[in-house]
Amino acid sequence: MNAKVWLVGAGPGDPGLITVKGLSCIRQADALVYDRLVCAELLAEAPVGCELINVGKRADHHPVPQEEINGILIRQAQLGRKVVRLKGGDPYVFGRGGEEAEALALLGIPFEVVPGITSAIGGLAYAGIPVTHRSHASSFHVITGHLQAGKAPLDWATLARLDGTLVFLMGMSQIDTICHSLIRHGMDPQTPAAAVMQASQHAQRMSVGCLTSLPRRVVEDGLRAPALIVIGEVVQLHDLLKFVPTAIQLDATLPQAELA
Ligand code: SAH
């Protein structure tokens, strides 16, 4: 029996940013379990007969609970299938890939991780923002903006003192809190800040300002999730370093890894 689960990072959205190994896994999958951040071009690479399972949103628009997703991966593997769990960005950068791997490991189900390009780095690059730069930022910090009631709040005093680039994921509904908390804890209100929506996709759009102005700008510009919020001097480079990405065809002649 060659049942196994591959946790594959799809990259931030441009289908060309999947890894060679990730694409090879998709092309041999018996079952492909995906969510809403994954683009249609990659799903189209699944072989005829592969079962496509959408765990992004249910018909009632509620997200599929994590336990149910874990259960689907387990059941599909127990059917003896090659299961690809395709996740946006990198599987272990938020998005609960670690929990899925734990559920499999605890049952002794073989699995493998195929890392992907996280939106926190690659998505910013597509918006002309280098996450580090020798003259502007010597570290970067990727932070969840999904601030859950009842959970410990973020340590704003520490975050406000960091002089590296701050990247918030899942932060759009909390953008006021994020910008105001950093200012309140001592960060310069004029610190450059931007939001990048659907980075590396055709619909990519961005708002640029500073900590004070960004929350207003995103409303004026109509930016919505999924978006990255990036704070730091590197944001100033966006106009100089923006580029038009080359569209590539996924290459059907790439050698296939023999999945086992
Ligand atoms: N594993 C993913 C992150 C999952 S959390 C990764 O490595 O990129 C989901 C959040 O990621 C979204 O709310 C958004 O903040 C961010 N995100 C993912 N893809 C994005 C994209 N193409 N453009 C902007 N933000 C993105």
Coordinates of N, CA and C in Angstrom, one line a residue, residues 10-234:
A10 N 1.6 25.8 -2.2 CA 1.2 26.2 -3.6 C 1.9 27.5 -4.0
G11 N 2.5 28.2 -3.0 CA 3.0 29.6 -3.3 C 1.9 30.6 -3.2
P12 N 2.2 31.9 -3.4 CA 1.3 32.9 -3.0 C 0.1 33.1 -4.0
G13 N 0.2 32.5 -5.2 CA -0.9 32.7 -6.1 C -0.5 32.6 -7.6
D14 N 0.6 33.2 -8.0 CA 1.1 33.0 -9.4 C 1.4 31.5 -9.5
P15 N 0.7 30.8 -10.4 CA 0.9 29.4 -10.5 C 2.3 29.0 -10.8
G16 N 3.1 29.9 -11.4 CA 4.5 29.6 -11.7 C 5.4 29.5 -10.5
L17 N 4.8 29.9 -9.4 CA 5.6 29.9 -8.1 C 5.5 28.6 -7.3
I18 N 4.8 27.6 -7.9 CA 4.9 26.3 -7.2 C 6.2 25.7 -7.4
T19 N 6.7 24.8 -6.5 CA 8.0 24.2 -6.7 C 7.8 23.0 -7.7
V20 N 8.9 22.6 -8.3 CA 8.9 21.5 -9.3 C 8.4 20.2 -8.6
K21 N 8.8 20.0 -7.3 CA 8.4 18.8 -6.6 C 6.9 18.9 -6.3
G22 N 6.4 20.1 -5.9 CA 5.0 20.3 -5.6 C 4.1 20.0 -6.8
L23 N 4.5 20.5 -8.0 CA 3.8 20.2 -9.2 C 3.7 18.7 -9.5
S24 N 4.9 18.1 -9.3 CA 5.0 16.7 -9.6 C 4.0 15.9 -8.7
C25 N 3.9 16.3 -7.4 CA 3.0 15.7 -6.5 C 1.5 15.8 -7.0
I26 N 1.2 17.0 -7.4 CA -0.2 17.3 -7.9 C -0.5 16.4 -9.1
R27 N 0.4 16.2 -10.0 CA 0.2 15.5 -11.2 C 0.0 14.0 -11.0
Q28 N 0.4 13.5 -9.8 CA 0.2 12.1 -9.5 C -0.8 11.8 -8.4
A29 N -1.5 12.8 -7.9 CA -2.4 12.7 -6.8 C -3.6 11.8 -7.1
D30 N -4.1 11.0 -6.2 CA -5.4 10.3 -6.3 C -6.4 11.2 -5.7
A31 N -6.1 12.0 -4.7 CA -7.0 12.9 -4.1 C -6.3 14.2 -3.8
L32 N -6.9 15.3 -4.1 CA -6.3 16.7 -3.9 C -7.2 17.5 -3.0
V33 N -6.7 17.8 -1.8 CA -7.5 18.5 -0.8 C -7.0 19.9 -0.8
Y34 N -7.9 20.9 -1.1 CA -7.4 22.3 -1.3 C -8.3 23.3 -0.6
D35 N -7.8 24.5 -0.5 CA -8.7 25.6 0.1 C -8.6 26.8 -0.8
R36 N -9.2 27.9 -0.3 CA -9.6 29.0 -1.2 C -8.4 29.8 -1.7
L37 N -7.2 29.6 -1.1 CA -6.1 30.4 -1.5 C -5.4 29.8 -2.7
V38 N -5.8 28.6 -3.1 CA -5.1 27.9 -4.2 C -5.7 28.2 -5.5
C39 N -4.9 28.5 -6.5 CA -5.4 29.0 -7.8 C -5.9 27.8 -8.7
A40 N -6.8 28.1 -9.6 CA -7.4 27.1 -10.5 C -6.4 26.5 -11.4
E41 N -5.4 27.2 -11.9 CA -4.4 26.6 -12.8 C -3.7 25.4 -12.2
L42 N -3.5 25.5 -10.9 CA -2.8 24.3 -10.2 C -3.8 23.2 -10.1
L43 N -5.0 23.5 -9.8 CA -6.0 22.4 -9.7 C -6.1 21.6 -11.0
A44 N -6.0 22.4 -12.1 CA -6.2 21.8 -13.4 C -5.0 20.9 -13.8
E45 N -4.0 20.9 -13.0 CA -2.9 20.0 -13.2 C -3.1 18.6 -12.6
A46 N -4.2 18.4 -11.8 CA -4.4 17.1 -11.2 C -4.8 16.1 -12.4
P47 N -4.4 14.9 -12.2 CA -4.7 13.9 -13.3 C -6.2 13.6 -13.4
V48 N -6.6 13.1 -14.6 CA -8.0 12.7 -14.8 C -8.3 11.6 -13.7
G49 N -9.4 11.6 -13.1 CA -9.8 10.6 -12.1 C -9.4 11.0 -10.7
C50 N -8.6 12.1 -10.5 CA -8.2 12.5 -9.2 C -9.4 13.2 -8.5
E51 N -9.7 12.8 -7.3 CA -10.8 13.4 -6.6 C -10.4 14.8 -6.0
L52 N -11.1 15.8 -6.4 CA -10.8 17.2 -5.9 C -11.7 17.5 -4.7
I53 N -11.1 17.8 -3.6 CA -11.9 18.0 -2.4 C -11.7 19.4 -1.9
N54 N -12.7 20.3 -1.9 CA -12.6 21.7 -1.5 C -12.9 21.8 0.0
V55 N -11.9 22.2 0.7 CA -12.2 22.4 2.2 C -12.1 23.9 2.5
G56 N -12.2 24.7 1.5 CA -12.1 26.2 1.8 C -13.4 26.7 2.5
K57 N -14.5 26.6 1.9 CA -15.7 27.0 2.5 C -16.8 26.0 2.2
R58 N -17.7 25.8 3.1 CA -18.9 24.9 2.8 C -19.9 25.6 2.1
A59 N -21.0 24.9 1.7 CA -22.0 25.6 0.9 C -22.7 26.7 1.7
D60 N -22.7 26.5 3.1 CA -23.3 27.5 3.9 C -22.3 28.7 4.2
H61 N -21.2 28.7 3.5 CA -20.1 29.8 3.6 C -19.3 29.7 4.9
H62 N -19.6 28.7 5.7 CA -18.8 28.6 6.9 C -17.5 27.8 6.6
P63 N -16.4 28.1 7.2 CA -15.2 27.3 7.0 C -15.4 25.9 7.5
V64 N -14.7 25.0 6.8 CA -14.7 23.6 7.3 C -13.9 23.5 8.5
P65 N -14.4 23.0 9.6 CA -13.6 22.9 10.9 C -12.3 22.1 10.7
Q66 N -11.2 22.5 11.4 CA -10.0 21.8 11.2 C -10.0 20.3 11.4
E67 N -10.8 19.9 12.5 CA -10.9 18.5 12.8 C -11.5 17.7 11.6
E68 N -12.4 18.4 10.9 CA -13.0 17.7 9.7 C -12.0 17.6 8.6
I69 N -11.2 18.6 8.4 CA -10.1 18.5 7.4 C -9.1 17.4 7.7
N70 N -8.7 17.4 9.0 CA -7.8 16.3 9.4 C -8.4 14.9 9.1
G71 N -9.7 14.8 9.4 CA -10.5 13.6 9.2 C -10.5 13.2 7.8
I72 N -10.6 14.2 6.9 CA -10.7 13.9 5.4 C -9.3 13.3 5.0
L73 N -8.2 14.0 5.5 CA -6.9 13.5 5.1 C -6.6 12.1 5.6
I74 N -7.1 11.8 6.8 CA -6.9 10.5 7.4 C -7.6 9.5 6.6
R75 N -8.9 9.8 6.3 CA -9.7 8.8 5.6 C -9.2 8.5 4.2
Q76 N -8.8 9.6 3.5 CA -8.3 9.4 2.2 C -7.0 8.6 2.2
A77 N -6.2 8.8 3.1 CA -4.9 8.0 3.2 C -5.3 6.6 3.5
Q78 N -6.3 6.4 4.4 CA -6.7 5.0 4.8 C -7.3 4.2 3.6
L79 N -7.7 5.0 2.6 CA -8.2 4.3 1.4 C -7.1 3.8 0.5
G80 N -5.8 4.1 0.9 CA -4.7 3.7 0.2 C -4.3 4.6 -0.9
R81 N -4.7 5.9 -0.8 CA -4.5 6.9 -1.9 C -3.2 7.7 -1.7
K82 N -2.8 8.3 -2.8 CA -1.8 9.3 -2.7 C -2.5 10.6 -2.5
V83 N -2.4 11.2 -1.4 CA -3.2 12.4 -1.1 C -2.3 13.6 -1.1
V84 N -2.7 14.6 -1.8 CA -2.0 15.9 -1.8 C -2.9 16.9 -1.1
R85 N -2.3 17.5 0.0 CA -3.0 18.6 0.7 C -2.3 19.9 0.2
L86 N -3.0 20.6 -0.7 CA -2.4 21.8 -1.3 C -2.8 23.0 -0.5
K87 N -1.8 23.8 0.0 CA -2.1 24.9 0.8 C -1.5 26.2 0.2
G88 N -2.1 27.3 0.4 CA -1.5 28.6 -0.1 C -0.2 28.9 0.6
G89 N 0.7 29.5 -0.1 CA 2.0 29.9 0.4 C 2.8 28.7 0.9
D90 N 3.3 28.7 2.1 CA 4.1 27.6 2.6 C 3.1 26.9 3.6
P91 N 3.2 25.5 3.6 CA 2.2 24.8 4.5 C 2.4 25.1 6.0
Y92 N 3.6 25.5 6.4 CA 3.8 25.6 7.8 C 3.8 27.1 8.3
V93 N 3.5 28.0 7.4 CA 3.3 29.4 7.8 C 1.9 29.7 8.0
F94 N 1.4 29.8 9.2 CA 0.0 29.9 9.6 C -0.8 28.8 8.8
G95 N -2.1 29.1 8.6 CA -2.9 28.1 7.8 C -2.9 26.7 8.4
R96 N -2.4 26.5 9.6 CA -2.6 25.2 10.4 C -2.0 23.9 9.8
G97 N -1.0 24.1 8.9 CA -0.3 22.9 8.4 C 0.3 22.0 9.5
G98 N 0.8 22.7 10.5 CA 1.4 21.9 11.6 C 0.4 21.0 12.3
E99 N -0.8 21.5 12.4 CA -1.9 20.7 13.1 C -2.2 19.5 12.2
E100 N -2.2 19.7 10.9 CA -2.6 18.6 10.0 C -1.5 17.5 10.0
A101 N -0.2 18.0 10.0 CA 0.9 17.0 10.1 C 0.9 16.2 11.4
E102 N 0.5 16.9 12.5 CA 0.4 16.3 13.8 C -0.6 15.2 13.8
A103 N -1.8 15.5 13.3 CA -2.9 14.5 13.2 C -2.4 13.3 12.5
L104 N -1.7 13.4 11.4 CA -1.2 12.3 10.6 C -0.1 11.5 11.4
A105 N 0.8 12.3 12.0 CA 1.9 11.6 12.7 C 1.4 10.8 13.8
L106 N 0.4 11.3 14.5 CA -0.1 10.6 15.7 C -0.7 9.3 15.3
L107 N -1.2 9.2 14.1 CA -1.8 7.9 13.7 C -0.8 7.1 12.9
G108 N 0.4 7.6 12.8 CA 1.4 6.8 12.0 C 1.2 6.8 10.5
I109 N 0.4 7.8 10.0 CA 0.2 7.9 8.6 C 1.4 8.6 7.9
P110 N 2.0 7.9 6.9 CA 3.2 8.6 6.3 C 2.8 9.9 5.7
F111 N 3.7 10.9 5.9 CA 3.4 12.2 5.2 C 4.8 12.8 4.9
E112 N 4.7 13.8 4.1 CA 5.9 14.6 3.7 C 5.5 16.0 3.5
V113 N 6.4 16.9 3.7 CA 6.1 18.3 3.5 C 6.9 18.8 2.3
V114 N 6.2 19.5 1.4 CA 6.9 20.1 0.3 C 6.7 21.6 0.5
P115 N 7.7 22.3 1.0 CA 7.6 23.7 1.3 C 7.2 24.6 0.1
G116 N 6.6 25.7 0.4 CA 6.2 26.6 -0.7 C 6.8 28.0 -0.4
I117 N 6.6 28.9 -1.4 CA 7.0 30.3 -1.2 C 5.9 31.0 -0.4
T118 N 6.2 31.5 0.8 CA 5.2 32.1 1.6 C 4.8 33.5 1.0
S119 N 3.6 33.9 1.1 CA 3.1 35.2 0.7 C 3.9 36.3 1.4
A120 N 4.3 35.9 2.7 CA 4.9 37.0 3.5 C 6.3 37.4 2.9
I121 N 6.9 36.6 2.1 CA 8.1 37.0 1.4 C 7.9 37.2 -0.1
G122 N 7.4 36.2 -0.8 CA 7.2 36.2 -2.2 C 6.1 37.2 -2.6
G123 N 5.1 37.3 -1.8 CA 4.0 38.2 -2.1 C 4.4 39.7 -2.1
L124 N 5.2 40.0 -1.1 CA 5.8 41.3 -1.0 C 6.7 41.6 -2.1
A125 N 7.5 40.6 -2.5 CA 8.4 40.9 -3.6 C 7.7 41.3 -4.9
Y126 N 6.5 40.7 -5.1 CA 5.7 41.0 -6.3 C 5.1 42.4 -6.2
A127 N 5.1 43.0 -5.0 CA 4.6 44.3 -4.8 C 5.8 45.3 -4.8
G128 N 7.0 44.8 -5.1 CA 8.2 45.7 -5.2 C 8.8 45.9 -3.8
I129 N 8.5 45.1 -2.9 CA 9.0 45.3 -1.5 C 9.9 44.1 -1.1
P130 N 11.2 44.4 -1.0 CA 12.1 43.4 -0.5 C 12.0 43.3 1.1
V131 N 11.8 42.1 1.6 CA 11.5 41.9 3.0 C 12.7 42.4 3.9
T132 N 13.9 42.2 3.4 CA 15.1 42.8 4.0 C 15.8 43.6 3.0
H133 N 16.7 44.5 3.5 CA 17.6 45.3 2.7 C 18.7 45.8 3.6
R134 N 19.9 45.8 3.1 CA 21.0 46.1 4.0 C 20.9 47.5 4.5
S135 N 20.3 48.4 3.8 CA 20.2 49.8 4.3 C 18.9 50.1 5.1
H136 N 18.0 49.1 5.1 CA 16.7 49.5 5.6 C 16.1 48.5 6.7
A137 N 16.5 47.2 6.6 CA 15.9 46.3 7.5 C 16.8 45.0 7.6
S138 N 17.2 44.8 8.8 CA 18.1 43.6 9.0 C 17.4 42.4 9.6
S139 N 16.1 42.5 9.8 CA 15.3 41.3 10.2 C 13.9 41.5 9.7
F140 N 13.2 40.4 9.7 CA 11.7 40.5 9.4 C 11.0 39.6 10.4
H141 N 9.7 40.0 10.6 CA 8.9 39.3 11.6 C 7.5 39.1 11.0
V142 N 7.1 37.8 11.0 CA 5.8 37.5 10.4 C 4.9 37.2 11.5
I143 N 3.8 37.9 11.6 CA 2.9 37.9 12.8 C 1.5 37.7 12.3
T144 N 0.7 36.9 13.1 CA -0.7 36.8 12.8 C -1.5 38.0 13.3
G145 N -2.3 38.5 12.4 CA -3.2 39.6 12.7 C -4.6 39.1 13.2
H146 N -4.7 37.8 13.2 CA -6.0 37.1 13.6 C -6.0 37.1 15.1
L147 N -6.5 38.2 15.7 CA -6.4 38.4 17.1 C -7.7 37.8 17.8
Q148 N -7.5 36.7 18.4 CA -8.7 35.9 18.9 C -9.1 36.4 20.3
A149 N -10.4 36.6 20.5 CA -10.9 36.9 21.8 C -10.5 35.8 22.7
G150 N -10.1 36.1 24.0 CA -9.8 35.1 24.9 C -8.4 34.6 24.9
K151 N -7.7 34.8 23.7 CA -6.3 34.4 23.6 C -5.4 35.6 24.1
A152 N -4.1 35.3 24.5 CA -3.2 36.3 24.9 C -3.0 37.3 23.8
P153 N -3.1 38.6 24.1 CA -3.0 39.6 23.0 C -1.5 39.7 22.6
L154 N -1.2 40.3 21.4 CA 0.1 40.4 21.0 C 0.9 41.3 21.9
D155 N 2.2 41.1 22.0 CA 3.1 42.0 22.9 C 3.4 43.2 22.0
W156 N 2.5 44.2 22.0 CA 2.7 45.4 21.2 C 4.0 46.2 21.5
A157 N 4.3 46.2 22.8 CA 5.5 47.0 23.2 C 6.8 46.4 22.6
T158 N 6.9 45.1 22.6 CA 8.0 44.4 21.9 C 8.0 44.7 20.4
L159 N 6.8 44.4 19.8 CA 6.7 44.6 18.4 C 7.1 46.0 17.9
A160 N 6.6 47.0 18.7 CA 6.9 48.4 18.4 C 8.3 48.8 18.4
R161 N 9.1 48.0 19.2 CA 10.6 48.3 19.3 C 11.4 47.7 18.3
L162 N 10.9 46.7 17.6 CA 11.7 46.0 16.5 C 11.9 46.9 15.4
D163 N 13.2 47.0 14.9 CA 13.3 47.9 13.7 C 13.4 47.1 12.4
G164 N 13.1 45.8 12.4 CA 13.0 45.1 11.2 C 11.6 45.3 10.5
T165 N 11.4 44.6 9.4 CA 10.1 44.7 8.7 C 9.1 43.8 9.4
L166 N 7.9 44.4 9.7 CA 6.8 43.6 10.3 C 5.8 43.2 9.2
V167 N 5.5 42.0 9.1 CA 4.5 41.5 8.1 C 3.4 40.9 8.9
F168 N 2.2 41.4 8.7 CA 1.0 40.8 9.4 C 0.2 40.0 8.3
L169 N -0.1 38.8 8.6 CA -1.0 38.0 7.8 C -2.4 37.9 8.5
M170 N -3.4 37.7 7.8 CA -4.8 37.6 8.3 C -5.1 38.9 9.1
G171 N -4.6 40.0 8.7 CA -4.8 41.2 9.6 C -5.8 42.3 9.1
M172 N -6.4 42.0 7.9 CA -7.2 43.1 7.4 C -8.4 43.6 8.3
S173 N -9.0 42.7 9.0 CA -10.1 43.1 9.8 C -9.7 43.8 11.1
Q174 N -8.4 43.7 11.3 CA -7.8 44.3 12.5 C -6.8 45.4 12.2
I175 N -6.9 46.0 11.0 CA -5.8 46.9 10.6 C -5.8 48.2 11.5
D176 N -6.9 48.6 11.9 CA -6.9 49.8 12.9 C -6.2 49.5 14.1
T177 N -6.6 48.3 14.7 CA -5.9 47.9 16.0 C -4.4 47.8 15.8
I178 N -4.0 47.2 14.7 CA -2.6 46.9 14.5 C -1.8 48.2 14.4
C179 N -2.3 49.1 13.5 CA -1.5 50.4 13.4 C -1.6 51.3 14.6
H180 N -2.8 51.4 15.2 CA -2.9 52.2 16.4 C -2.1 51.6 17.6
S181 N -2.1 50.3 17.8 CA -1.4 49.7 18.9 C 0.1 50.0 18.8
L182 N 0.7 49.9 17.5 CA 2.1 50.1 17.3 C 2.4 51.6 17.6
I183 N 1.6 52.5 17.2 CA 1.8 53.9 17.5 C 1.7 54.2 19.0
R184 N 0.7 53.6 19.6 CA 0.5 53.8 21.1 C 1.7 53.3 21.9
H185 N 2.4 52.3 21.4 CA 3.5 51.7 22.1 C 4.9 52.3 21.6
G186 N 4.8 53.4 20.9 CA 6.0 54.1 20.6 C 6.6 54.1 19.2
M187 N 6.0 53.4 18.3 CA 6.5 53.4 16.9 C 6.2 54.7 16.3
D188 N 7.1 55.2 15.4 CA 6.9 56.5 14.8 C 5.7 56.4 13.9
P189 N 4.7 57.3 14.1 CA 3.5 57.3 13.3 C 3.7 57.4 11.8
Q190 N 4.9 58.0 11.4 CA 5.2 58.2 10.0 C 5.9 57.0 9.4
T191 N 6.1 55.9 10.1 CA 6.7 54.7 9.6 C 6.0 54.2 8.3
P192 N 6.7 54.0 7.2 CA 6.0 53.6 6.0 C 5.2 52.3 6.2
A193 N 4.1 52.2 5.6 CA 3.2 51.0 5.8 C 2.4 50.7 4.5
A194 N 2.2 49.5 4.2 CA 1.4 49.2 3.0 C 0.5 48.0 3.2
A195 N -0.5 47.8 2.4 CA -1.3 46.6 2.4 C -1.3 46.1 0.9
V196 N -1.1 44.8 0.7 CA -1.0 44.2 -0.6 C -2.0 43.1 -0.7
M197 N -3.0 43.3 -1.6 CA -4.1 42.4 -1.7 C -3.8 41.4 -2.9
Q198 N -4.1 40.2 -2.7 CA -4.0 39.2 -3.8 C -2.6 39.3 -4.5
A199 N -1.6 39.4 -3.7 CA -0.2 39.5 -4.2 C 0.1 38.4 -5.2
S200 N 0.8 38.7 -6.2 CA 1.3 37.8 -7.3 C 0.2 37.3 -8.2
Q201 N -1.1 37.8 -8.0 CA -2.2 37.3 -8.8 C -2.6 38.5 -9.7
H202 N -3.4 38.2 -10.8 CA -3.8 39.3 -11.7 C -4.4 40.4 -11.0
A203 N -5.2 40.1 -9.9 CA -5.9 41.1 -9.2 C -5.1 41.9 -8.2
Q204 N -3.8 41.7 -8.2 CA -2.9 42.3 -7.1 C -3.2 43.8 -7.1
R205 N -3.4 44.3 -5.9 CA -3.5 45.8 -5.7 C -2.9 46.2 -4.4
M206 N -2.5 47.4 -4.3 CA -1.9 47.8 -3.0 C -2.3 49.2 -2.6
S207 N -2.3 49.5 -1.3 CA -2.4 50.8 -0.7 C -1.1 51.1 0.0
V208 N -0.6 52.3 -0.1 CA 0.6 52.7 0.6 C 0.4 54.0 1.4
G209 N 1.0 54.0 2.5 CA 0.9 55.2 3.4 C 1.9 55.1 4.5
C210 N 1.5 55.5 5.7 CA 2.3 55.3 6.9 C 1.4 54.8 7.9
L211 N 1.9 54.5 9.1 CA 1.1 53.9 10.2 C -0.2 54.7 10.4
T212 N -0.1 56.0 10.4 CA -1.3 56.8 10.6 C -2.3 56.7 9.5
S213 N -1.8 56.7 8.3 CA -2.8 56.9 7.2 C -3.3 55.5 6.6
L214 N -2.5 54.5 6.8 CA -2.9 53.2 6.1 C -4.3 52.7 6.3
P215 N -4.8 52.7 7.6 CA -6.2 52.2 7.8 C -7.2 52.9 6.9
R216 N -7.0 54.3 6.8 CA -7.9 55.1 6.0 C -7.8 54.7 4.5
R217 N -6.5 54.6 4.1 CA -6.2 54.3 2.7 C -6.8 53.0 2.2
V218 N -6.8 52.0 3.0 CA -7.3 50.7 2.5 C -8.8 50.8 2.4
V219 N -9.5 51.6 3.2 CA -10.9 51.7 3.1 C -11.2 52.5 1.8
E220 N -10.5 53.6 1.6 CA -10.7 54.4 0.3 C -10.4 53.6 -0.9
D221 N -9.4 52.7 -0.9 CA -9.0 51.9 -2.0 C -9.8 50.7 -2.2
G222 N -10.6 50.4 -1.2 CA -11.5 49.2 -1.2 C -10.7 47.9 -1.1
L223 N -9.5 47.9 -0.4 CA -8.8 46.6 -0.3 C -9.4 45.7 0.7
R224 N -9.4 44.4 0.4 CA -10.0 43.4 1.3 C -9.0 42.2 1.4
A225 N -9.4 41.3 2.3 CA -8.6 40.1 2.5 C -8.8 39.2 1.2
P226 N -7.8 38.4 0.8 CA -6.5 38.2 1.5 C -5.5 39.3 1.2
A227 N -4.9 39.8 2.2 CA -3.9 40.9 2.0 C -2.8 40.8 3.1
L228 N -1.7 41.3 2.7 CA -0.5 41.4 3.6 C -0.5 42.8 4.1
I229 N -0.2 43.0 5.4 CA 0.1 44.3 5.9 C 1.6 44.4 6.2
V230 N 2.3 45.3 5.6 CA 3.8 45.4 5.8 C 4.2 46.8 6.3
I231 N 5.0 46.7 7.3 CA 5.4 48.0 8.0 C 6.9 48.1 8.1
G232 N 7.4 49.2 7.7 CA 8.9 49.3 7.8 C 9.4 50.1 6.6
E233 N 10.7 50.5 6.7 CA 11.3 51.4 5.7 C 11.3 50.7 4.3
V234 N 11.4 49.4 4.2 CA 11.5 48.8 2.9 C 10.3 49.1 2.0

